[in-house]
Structures are given as C-alpha cells and as structure tokens.
C-alpha atoms as a printed R data frame, in Angstrom:
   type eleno elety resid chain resno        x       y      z
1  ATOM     1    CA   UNK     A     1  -94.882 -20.413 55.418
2  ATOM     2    CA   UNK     A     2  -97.251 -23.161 56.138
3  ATOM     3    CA   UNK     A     3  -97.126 -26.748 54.814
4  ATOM     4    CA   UNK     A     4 -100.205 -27.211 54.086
5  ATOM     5    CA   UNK     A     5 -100.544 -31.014 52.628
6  ATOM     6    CA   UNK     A     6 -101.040 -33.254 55.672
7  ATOM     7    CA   UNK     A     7  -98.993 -35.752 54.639
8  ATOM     8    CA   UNK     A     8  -96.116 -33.684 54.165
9  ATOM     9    CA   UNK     A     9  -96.701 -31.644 57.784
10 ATOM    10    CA   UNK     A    10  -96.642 -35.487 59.169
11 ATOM    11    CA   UNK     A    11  -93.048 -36.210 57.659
12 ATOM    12    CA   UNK     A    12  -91.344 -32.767 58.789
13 ATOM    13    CA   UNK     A    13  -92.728 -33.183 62.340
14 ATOM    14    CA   UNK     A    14  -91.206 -36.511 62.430
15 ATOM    15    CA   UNK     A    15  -88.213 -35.381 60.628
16 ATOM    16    CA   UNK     A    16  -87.876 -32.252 63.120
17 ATOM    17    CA   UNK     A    17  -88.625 -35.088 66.500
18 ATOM    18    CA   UNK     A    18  -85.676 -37.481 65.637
19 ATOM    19    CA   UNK     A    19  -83.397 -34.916 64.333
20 ATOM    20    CA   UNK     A    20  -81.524 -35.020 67.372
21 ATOM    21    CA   UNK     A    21  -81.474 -38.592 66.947
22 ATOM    22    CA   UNK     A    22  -80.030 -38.083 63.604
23 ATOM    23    CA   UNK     A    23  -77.214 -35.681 64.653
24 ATOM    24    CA   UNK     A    24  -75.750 -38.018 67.218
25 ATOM    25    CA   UNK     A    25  -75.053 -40.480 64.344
26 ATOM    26    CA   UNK     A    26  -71.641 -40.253 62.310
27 ATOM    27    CA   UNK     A    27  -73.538 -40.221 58.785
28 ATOM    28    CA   UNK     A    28  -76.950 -38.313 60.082
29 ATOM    29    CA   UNK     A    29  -79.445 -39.025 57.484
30 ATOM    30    CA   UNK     A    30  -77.345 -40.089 54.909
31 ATOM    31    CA   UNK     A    31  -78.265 -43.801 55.149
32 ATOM    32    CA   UNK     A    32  -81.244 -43.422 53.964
33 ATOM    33    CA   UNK     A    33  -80.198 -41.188 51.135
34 ATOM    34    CA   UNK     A    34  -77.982 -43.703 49.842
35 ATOM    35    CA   UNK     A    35  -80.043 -46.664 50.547
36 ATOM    36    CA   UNK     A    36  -82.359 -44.716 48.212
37 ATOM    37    CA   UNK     A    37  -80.492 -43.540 45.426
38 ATOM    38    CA   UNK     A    38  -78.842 -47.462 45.526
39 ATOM    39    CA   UNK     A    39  -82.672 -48.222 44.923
40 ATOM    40    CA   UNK     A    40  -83.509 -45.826 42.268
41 ATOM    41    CA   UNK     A    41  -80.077 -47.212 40.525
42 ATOM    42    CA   UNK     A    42  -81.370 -50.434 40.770
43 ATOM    43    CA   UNK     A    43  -84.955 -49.164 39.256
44 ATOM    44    CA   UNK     A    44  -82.899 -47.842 36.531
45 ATOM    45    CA   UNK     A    45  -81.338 -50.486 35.438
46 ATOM    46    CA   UNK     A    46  -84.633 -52.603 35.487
47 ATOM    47    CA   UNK     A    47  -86.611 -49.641 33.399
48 ATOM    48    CA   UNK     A    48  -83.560 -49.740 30.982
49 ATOM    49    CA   UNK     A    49  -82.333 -46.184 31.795
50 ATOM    50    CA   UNK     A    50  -78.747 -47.697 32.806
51 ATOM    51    CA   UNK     A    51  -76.465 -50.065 31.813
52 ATOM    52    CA   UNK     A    52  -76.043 -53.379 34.371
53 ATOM    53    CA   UNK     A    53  -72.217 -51.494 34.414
54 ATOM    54    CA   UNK     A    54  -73.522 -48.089 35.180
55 ATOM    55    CA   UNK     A    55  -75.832 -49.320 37.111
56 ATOM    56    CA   UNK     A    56  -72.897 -50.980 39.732
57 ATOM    57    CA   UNK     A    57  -70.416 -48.397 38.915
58 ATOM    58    CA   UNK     A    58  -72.703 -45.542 40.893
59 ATOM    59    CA   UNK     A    59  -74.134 -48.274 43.579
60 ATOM    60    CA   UNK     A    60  -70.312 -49.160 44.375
61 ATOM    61    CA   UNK     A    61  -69.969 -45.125 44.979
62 ATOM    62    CA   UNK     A    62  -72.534 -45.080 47.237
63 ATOM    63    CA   UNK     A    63  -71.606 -48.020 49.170
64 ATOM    64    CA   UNK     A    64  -67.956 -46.386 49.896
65 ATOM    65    CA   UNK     A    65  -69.710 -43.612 51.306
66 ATOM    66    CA   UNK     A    66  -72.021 -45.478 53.423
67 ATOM    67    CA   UNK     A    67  -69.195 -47.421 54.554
68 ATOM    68    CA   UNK     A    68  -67.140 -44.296 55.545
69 ATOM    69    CA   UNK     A    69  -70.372 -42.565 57.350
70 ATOM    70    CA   UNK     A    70  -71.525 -46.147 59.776
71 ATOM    71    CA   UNK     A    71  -70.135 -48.377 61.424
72 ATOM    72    CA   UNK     A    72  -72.043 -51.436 61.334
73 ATOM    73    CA   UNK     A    73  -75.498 -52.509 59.575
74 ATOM    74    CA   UNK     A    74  -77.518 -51.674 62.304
75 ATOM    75    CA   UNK     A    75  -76.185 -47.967 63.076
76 ATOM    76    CA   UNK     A    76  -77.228 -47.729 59.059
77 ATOM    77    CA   UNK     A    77  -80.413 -49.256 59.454
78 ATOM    78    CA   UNK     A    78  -81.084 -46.598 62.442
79 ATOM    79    CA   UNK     A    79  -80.283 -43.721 60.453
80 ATOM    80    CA   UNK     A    80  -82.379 -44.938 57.610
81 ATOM    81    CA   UNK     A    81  -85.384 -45.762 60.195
82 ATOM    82    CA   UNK     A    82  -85.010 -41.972 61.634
C-alpha cells in the first residue's frame, strides 16, 4: 500500500535510512519514545490531566528504562536524533 501524505512518505524514508543506525544502538529507538511520553507526562500535568505525583511516578518509570537501554546522554540523544 502506498503512503500517500508527503509528509508522512518523508518520515518512513528517513525512518527506513537510519534504521541500521538505530539497530546498532542498545535501546534502538526507544529514546525517543521515552523522551516523548516523559513530555506528554509533563503536558499532562500542566493541562491538569495528572497529578504533580502521577505525573513523576510514570516519568521515574521511564527514566529506569532509559537508563537500562543507554549508556550515556549522548548515545540517548543519538537514538532520539535517528
């Protein structure tokens, strides 16, 4: 099937280029993932959806993964660049 918004055919060919990028990392594209989901958490909180204390309790979840899947800062700011 073809993807037929542009925008979206833009972000699977670069998705599909650095994916061998991604698979040499530890985490692969989790970094970004989490780095998101610690962002929408964060949106939450400021919309009033969550609690300050839910809020932390699922961003301190997702930083214990991101801790076990890189390394360093910089190996999860590559993943999160790919």
């Amino acid at each position: 099937q073809r993807i037929a918004d542009e925008e979206d055919r833009v972000a699977w060919k670069a998705l599909w280029r650095n994916s061998s990028r991604a698979a040499k990392l530890k985490g692969g594209l989790l970094g970004w993932d989490l780095a998101r989901y610690v962002a929408l958490c964060r949106w939450g909180y400021a919309a009033g959806y969550l609690t300050q204390e839910e809020a932390w309790k699922r961003i301190d979840a997702a930083v214990k993964d991101l801790q076990k899947a890189y390394t360093s800062w910089e190996e999860l700011g590559l993943a999160y660049c790919i």
